[in-house]
PDB file of C-alpha atoms in Angstrom:
ATOM      1  CA  UNK A   1     -13.680   5.371  13.271  1.00 54.00           C
ATOM      2  CA  UNK A   2     -12.292   4.174  10.088  1.00 64.00           C
ATOM      3  CA  UNK A   3     -13.597   6.094   6.661  1.00 65.00           C
ATOM      4  CA  UNK A   4     -13.050   2.774   4.431  1.00 63.00           C
ATOM      5  CA  UNK A   5     -14.996   1.331   6.573  1.00 63.00           C
ATOM      6  CA  UNK A   6     -18.188   2.137   4.777  1.00 61.00           C
ATOM      7  CA  UNK A   7     -16.682   2.176   1.093  1.00 57.00           C
ATOM      8  CA  UNK A   8     -19.205  -0.713  -0.005  1.00 58.00           C
ATOM      9  CA  UNK A   9     -21.519  -2.608   2.337  1.00 61.00           C
ATOM     10  CA  UNK A  10     -23.241  -6.142   1.911  1.00 58.00           C
ATOM     11  CA  UNK A  11     -25.850  -8.087   3.815  1.00 63.00           C
ATOM     12  CA  UNK A  12     -25.469 -11.340   4.999  1.00 67.00           C
ATOM     13  CA  UNK A  13     -21.657 -11.659   4.132  1.00 69.00           C
ATOM     14  CA  UNK A  14     -19.527 -14.533   5.482  1.00 73.00           C
ATOM     15  CA  UNK A  15     -16.056 -13.827   6.730  1.00 76.00           C
ATOM     16  CA  UNK A  16     -12.610 -15.901   5.278  1.00 77.00           C
ATOM     17  CA  UNK A  17      -9.228 -15.892   5.872  1.00 79.00           C
ATOM     18  CA  UNK A  18      -7.183 -17.417   3.501  1.00 82.00           C
ATOM     19  CA  UNK A  19      -3.279 -18.333   4.537  1.00 79.00           C
ATOM     20  CA  UNK A  20      -0.560 -21.324   4.547  1.00 79.00           C
ATOM     21  CA  UNK A  21      -2.722 -23.219   7.131  1.00 75.00           C
ATOM     22  CA  UNK A  22      -5.856 -23.018   5.145  1.00 77.00           C
ATOM     23  CA  UNK A  23      -5.040 -22.299   1.235  1.00 79.00           C
ATOM     24  CA  UNK A  24      -8.790 -22.381   0.159  1.00 80.00           C
ATOM     25  CA  UNK A  25     -10.541 -20.149   2.822  1.00 80.00           C
ATOM     26  CA  UNK A  26     -12.851 -23.163   3.601  1.00 83.00           C
ATOM     27  CA  UNK A  27     -14.713 -22.965   6.882  1.00 83.00           C
ATOM     28  CA  UNK A  28     -13.032 -25.136   9.476  1.00 77.00           C
ATOM     29  CA  UNK A  29      -9.753 -26.241   7.386  1.00 74.00           C
ATOM     30  CA  UNK A  30      -7.440 -23.658   9.462  1.00 71.00           C
ATOM     31  CA  UNK A  31      -4.454 -25.640  11.308  1.00 68.00           C
ATOM     32  CA  UNK A  32      -4.716 -28.821   9.103  1.00 68.00           C
ATOM     33  CA  UNK A  33      -1.270 -29.382   8.381  1.00 70.00           C
ATOM     34  CA  UNK A  34       1.090 -31.214  11.233  1.00 68.00           C
ATOM     35  CA  UNK A  35       3.850 -29.337  12.639  1.00 67.00           C
ATOM     36  CA  UNK A  36       7.208 -30.577  14.300  1.00 67.00           C
ATOM     37  CA  UNK A  37       4.938 -29.713  17.535  1.00 65.00           C
ATOM     38  CA  UNK A  38       2.424 -32.075  17.160  1.00 64.00           C
ATOM     39  CA  UNK A  39      -1.022 -32.211  14.825  1.00 63.00           C
ATOM     40  CA  UNK A  40      -3.500 -28.916  15.544  1.00 58.00           C
ATOM     41  CA  UNK A  41      -0.281 -26.984  15.274  1.00 62.00           C
ATOM     42  CA  UNK A  42       0.674 -24.407  13.185  1.00 63.00           C
ATOM     43  CA  UNK A  43       2.574 -26.808  10.812  1.00 65.00           C
ATOM     44  CA  UNK A  44       2.308 -24.551   7.422  1.00 71.00           C
ATOM     45  CA  UNK A  45       2.770 -20.847   8.498  1.00 74.00           C
ATOM     46  CA  UNK A  46       4.526 -20.037   5.107  1.00 78.00           C
ATOM     47  CA  UNK A  47       4.805 -20.718   1.474  1.00 81.00           C
ATOM     48  CA  UNK A  48       7.964 -21.382  -0.341  1.00 82.00           C
ATOM     49  CA  UNK A  49       8.556 -18.677  -3.621  1.00 84.00           C
ATOM     50  CA  UNK A  50      10.369 -20.414  -6.493  1.00 84.00           C
ATOM     51  CA  UNK A  51      12.215 -18.127  -8.657  1.00 85.00           C
ATOM     52  CA  UNK A  52      10.299 -17.370 -12.012  1.00 87.00           C
ATOM     53  CA  UNK A  53       7.633 -18.847 -11.155  1.00 90.00           C
ATOM     54  CA  UNK A  54       3.874 -16.936 -10.829  1.00 92.00           C
ATOM     55  CA  UNK A  55       2.552 -18.902  -7.394  1.00 92.00           C
ATOM     56  CA  UNK A  56      -0.890 -18.228  -6.581  1.00 93.00           C
ATOM     57  CA  UNK A  57      -1.226 -17.248  -3.127  1.00 91.00           C
ATOM     58  CA  UNK A  58      -5.251 -16.726  -3.307  1.00 92.00           C
ATOM     59  CA  UNK A  59      -7.920 -17.603  -5.560  1.00 94.00           C
ATOM     60  CA  UNK A  60     -11.534 -16.765  -4.796  1.00 93.00           C
ATOM     61  CA  UNK A  61     -14.653 -17.927  -6.701  1.00 93.00           C
ATOM     62  CA  UNK A  62     -18.097 -16.120  -6.511  1.00 92.00           C
ATOM     63  CA  UNK A  63     -19.021 -12.798  -5.428  1.00 90.00           C
ATOM     64  CA  UNK A  64     -16.654 -11.264  -2.778  1.00 89.00           C
ATOM     65  CA  UNK A  65     -14.529  -8.377  -1.352  1.00 90.00           C
ATOM     66  CA  UNK A  66     -11.067  -8.287  -0.245  1.00 91.00           C
ATOM     67  CA  UNK A  67     -11.094  -5.936   3.234  1.00 89.00           C
ATOM     68  CA  UNK A  68      -7.569  -6.971   4.447  1.00 91.00           C
ATOM     69  CA  UNK A  69      -4.161  -8.011   3.212  1.00 92.00           C
ATOM     70  CA  UNK A  70      -1.461  -8.576   5.464  1.00 92.00           C
ATOM     71  CA  UNK A  71       1.934 -10.588   4.795  1.00 91.00           C
ATOM     72  CA  UNK A  72       5.411 -10.281   5.615  1.00 88.00           C
ATOM     73  CA  UNK A  73       8.643 -11.092   3.549  1.00 87.00           C
ATOM     74  CA  UNK A  74      12.242 -10.809   3.986  1.00 82.00           C
ATOM     75  CA  UNK A  75      13.404  -7.772   3.189  1.00 79.00           C
ATOM     76  CA  UNK A  76      16.702  -8.750   1.925  1.00 77.00           C
ATOM     77  CA  UNK A  77      18.624 -12.106   1.459  1.00 76.00           C
ATOM     78  CA  UNK A  78      22.263 -13.142   0.657  1.00 74.00           C
ATOM     79  CA  UNK A  79      22.310 -12.417  -2.971  1.00 70.00           C
ATOM     80  CA  UNK A  80      21.045  -8.281  -2.327  1.00 71.00           C
ATOM     81  CA  UNK A  81      18.674  -5.691  -0.560  1.00 75.00           C
ATOM     82  CA  UNK A  82      16.055  -5.543  -3.244  1.00 82.00           C
ATOM     83  CA  UNK A  83      13.357  -8.313  -2.535  1.00 85.00           C
ATOM     84  CA  UNK A  84      10.879  -5.919  -1.970  1.00 88.00           C
ATOM     85  CA  UNK A  85      11.318  -4.575  -5.771  1.00 88.00           C
ATOM     86  CA  UNK A  86      11.988  -8.217  -7.246  1.00 89.00           C
ATOM     87  CA  UNK A  87       8.886  -9.622  -5.975  1.00 91.00           C
ATOM     88  CA  UNK A  88       5.909  -8.811  -8.020  1.00 94.00           C
ATOM     89  CA  UNK A  89       2.131  -8.868  -6.961  1.00 95.00           C
ATOM     90  CA  UNK A  90      -0.535  -9.621  -9.124  1.00 97.00           C
ATOM     91  CA  UNK A  91      -4.339  -9.680  -8.722  1.00 97.00           C
ATOM     92  CA  UNK A  92      -6.676 -10.336 -11.561  1.00 98.00           C
ATOM     93  CA  UNK A  93     -10.642  -9.721 -11.590  1.00 97.00           C
ATOM     94  CA  UNK A  94     -13.600 -11.806 -13.000  1.00 96.00           C
ATOM     95  CA  UNK A  95     -11.245 -14.324 -14.750  1.00 94.00           C
ATOM     96  CA  UNK A  96      -9.165 -11.505 -16.575  1.00 97.00           C
ATOM     97  CA  UNK A  97      -6.110 -12.885 -18.213  1.00 96.00           C
ATOM     98  CA  UNK A  98      -4.448  -9.289 -17.583  1.00 97.00           C
ATOM     99  CA  UNK A  99      -4.115  -8.333 -13.698  1.00 98.00           C
ATOM    100  CA  UNK A 100      -5.660  -5.245 -13.027  1.00 97.00           C
ATOM    101  CA  UNK A 101      -2.696  -4.821 -10.511  1.00 97.00           C
ATOM    102  CA  UNK A 102       0.664  -5.449 -11.278  1.00 97.00           C
ATOM    103  CA  UNK A 103       3.245  -3.923  -9.149  1.00 96.00           C
ATOM    104  CA  UNK A 104       6.455  -4.595  -6.977  1.00 93.00           C
ATOM    105  CA  UNK A 105       5.573  -5.956  -3.609  1.00 92.00           C
ATOM    106  CA  UNK A 106       7.091  -3.166  -1.662  1.00 92.00           C
ATOM    107  CA  UNK A 107       5.627  -0.479  -4.093  1.00 94.00           C
ATOM    108  CA  UNK A 108       1.956  -1.703  -3.107  1.00 95.00           C
ATOM    109  CA  UNK A 109       2.682  -1.470   0.236  1.00 95.00           C
ATOM    110  CA  UNK A 110       4.609   2.330   0.442  1.00 95.00           C
ATOM    111  CA  UNK A 111       7.874   0.455   0.357  1.00 92.00           C
ATOM    112  CA  UNK A 112       9.386   2.006  -2.564  1.00 84.00           C
ATOM    113  CA  UNK A 113      13.161   1.535  -3.862  1.00 81.00           C
ATOM    114  CA  UNK A 114      13.796  -1.765  -2.246  1.00 75.00           C
ATOM    115  CA  UNK A 115      13.655  -0.069   1.226  1.00 82.00           C
ATOM    116  CA  UNK A 116      11.499  -1.094   3.963  1.00 86.00           C
ATOM    117  CA  UNK A 117       9.949   1.446   6.260  1.00 91.00           C
ATOM    118  CA  UNK A 118       7.074   1.698   8.793  1.00 95.00           C
ATOM    119  CA  UNK A 119       3.940   3.087   7.132  1.00 96.00           C
ATOM    120  CA  UNK A 120       0.926   4.135   9.357  1.00 95.00           C
ATOM    121  CA  UNK A 121      -2.268   5.636   7.384  1.00 94.00           C
ATOM    122  CA  UNK A 122      -5.891   4.108   6.720  1.00 91.00           C
ATOM    123  CA  UNK A 123      -5.197   1.968   3.968  1.00 94.00           C
ATOM    124  CA  UNK A 124      -1.493   0.854   4.370  1.00 96.00           C
ATOM    125  CA  UNK A 125      -0.142  -0.273   7.460  1.00 96.00           C
ATOM    126  CA  UNK A 126       3.623  -1.434   7.408  1.00 95.00           C
ATOM    127  CA  UNK A 127       4.705  -2.545  10.989  1.00 93.00           C
ATOM    128  CA  UNK A 128       8.269  -2.457  12.659  1.00 91.00           C
ATOM    129  CA  UNK A 129       8.758  -5.746  12.264  1.00 86.00           C
ATOM    130  CA  UNK A 130       7.713  -6.059   8.839  1.00 83.00           C
ATOM    131  CA  UNK A 131       4.026  -7.183   8.519  1.00 90.00           C
ATOM    132  CA  UNK A 132       2.592  -5.261   5.691  1.00 93.00           C
ATOM    133  CA  UNK A 133      -1.016  -4.590   5.688  1.00 94.00           C
ATOM    134  CA  UNK A 134      -3.341  -3.123   3.228  1.00 95.00           C
ATOM    135  CA  UNK A 135      -7.077  -2.346   3.844  1.00 93.00           C
ATOM    136  CA  UNK A 136      -8.249  -1.342   0.540  1.00 92.00           C
ATOM    137  CA  UNK A 137     -11.542  -2.703   0.075  1.00 90.00           C
ATOM    138  CA  UNK A 138     -11.486  -4.786  -3.432  1.00 93.00           C
ATOM    139  CA  UNK A 139     -14.806  -5.829  -4.267  1.00 92.00           C
ATOM    140  CA  UNK A 140     -15.185  -8.577  -6.891  1.00 94.00           C
ATOM    141  CA  UNK A 141     -18.230 -10.400  -8.866  1.00 94.00           C
ATOM    142  CA  UNK A 142     -17.143 -13.396 -10.151  1.00 96.00           C
ATOM    143  CA  UNK A 143     -13.552 -14.538  -9.026  1.00 96.00           C
ATOM    144  CA  UNK A 144     -10.239 -13.162  -7.710  1.00 95.00           C
ATOM    145  CA  UNK A 145      -6.919 -14.294  -8.044  1.00 96.00           C
ATOM    146  CA  UNK A 146      -3.343 -12.880  -6.155  1.00 95.00           C
ATOM    147  CA  UNK A 147      -0.705 -14.314  -6.927  1.00 95.00           C
ATOM    148  CA  UNK A 148       3.297 -13.618  -6.524  1.00 93.00           C
ATOM    149  CA  UNK A 149       6.544 -13.980  -8.218  1.00 93.00           C
ATOM    150  CA  UNK A 150       9.850 -13.743  -7.420  1.00 88.00           C
ATOM    151  CA  UNK A 151      12.948 -12.975  -9.570  1.00 81.00           C
ATOM    152  CA  UNK A 152      15.364 -13.640  -6.784  1.00 71.00           C
ATOM    153  CA  UNK A 153      17.967 -16.576  -7.727  1.00 54.00           C
ATOM    154  CA  UNK A 154      16.590 -18.440  -4.502  1.00 50.00           C
ATOM    155  CA  UNK A 155      13.602 -19.581  -3.005  1.00 52.00           C
ATOM    156  CA  UNK A 156      11.969 -17.110  -0.244  1.00 57.00           C
ATOM    157  CA  UNK A 157       9.085 -17.745   1.867  1.00 63.00           C
ATOM    158  CA  UNK A 158       6.039 -15.687   2.596  1.00 64.00           C
ATOM    159  CA  UNK A 159       3.335 -15.382   5.004  1.00 62.00           C
ATOM    160  CA  UNK A 160       0.019 -14.585   4.167  1.00 59.00           C
ATOM    161  CA  UNK A 161      -3.423 -14.279   5.279  1.00 53.00           C
ATOM    162  CA  UNK A 162      -6.359 -12.779   5.722  1.00 52.00           C
ATOM    163  CA  UNK A 163      -7.657 -12.257   1.990  1.00 49.00           C
TER     164      UNK A 163
END
């Protein structure tokens, strides 16, 4: 039993997943990008993060709740091992211009000091292979926007889903 499941309750809710395969979370729109393996196969399993540009990874309109965030990212590059400190996660609620959450990506997932560690707790799980999960329920009234900005000197790829 997860005590976080009872933080909020809604009736008639609909579940959606936002991912590189379905960036809008629209029903029936997963696997729309062709891959080298052919049509209907996951052709866009990640997105690129250009240096210094705030990249929107999820934008949701209307009332909702984010129940699960999952993503992976390299923990080091040829330029250094501080990826988890140099990539900034921002979360905006209800059209605000200032983010309610602004933190290094690693810190959000309990991985401080630029080092990746396994975490196994109710709200945060970081798996041995690098999958980072947040189960904090984050409700919003009008809109949610999640962005990532990298300050690393070359392009990184990030896999995200389950917003």
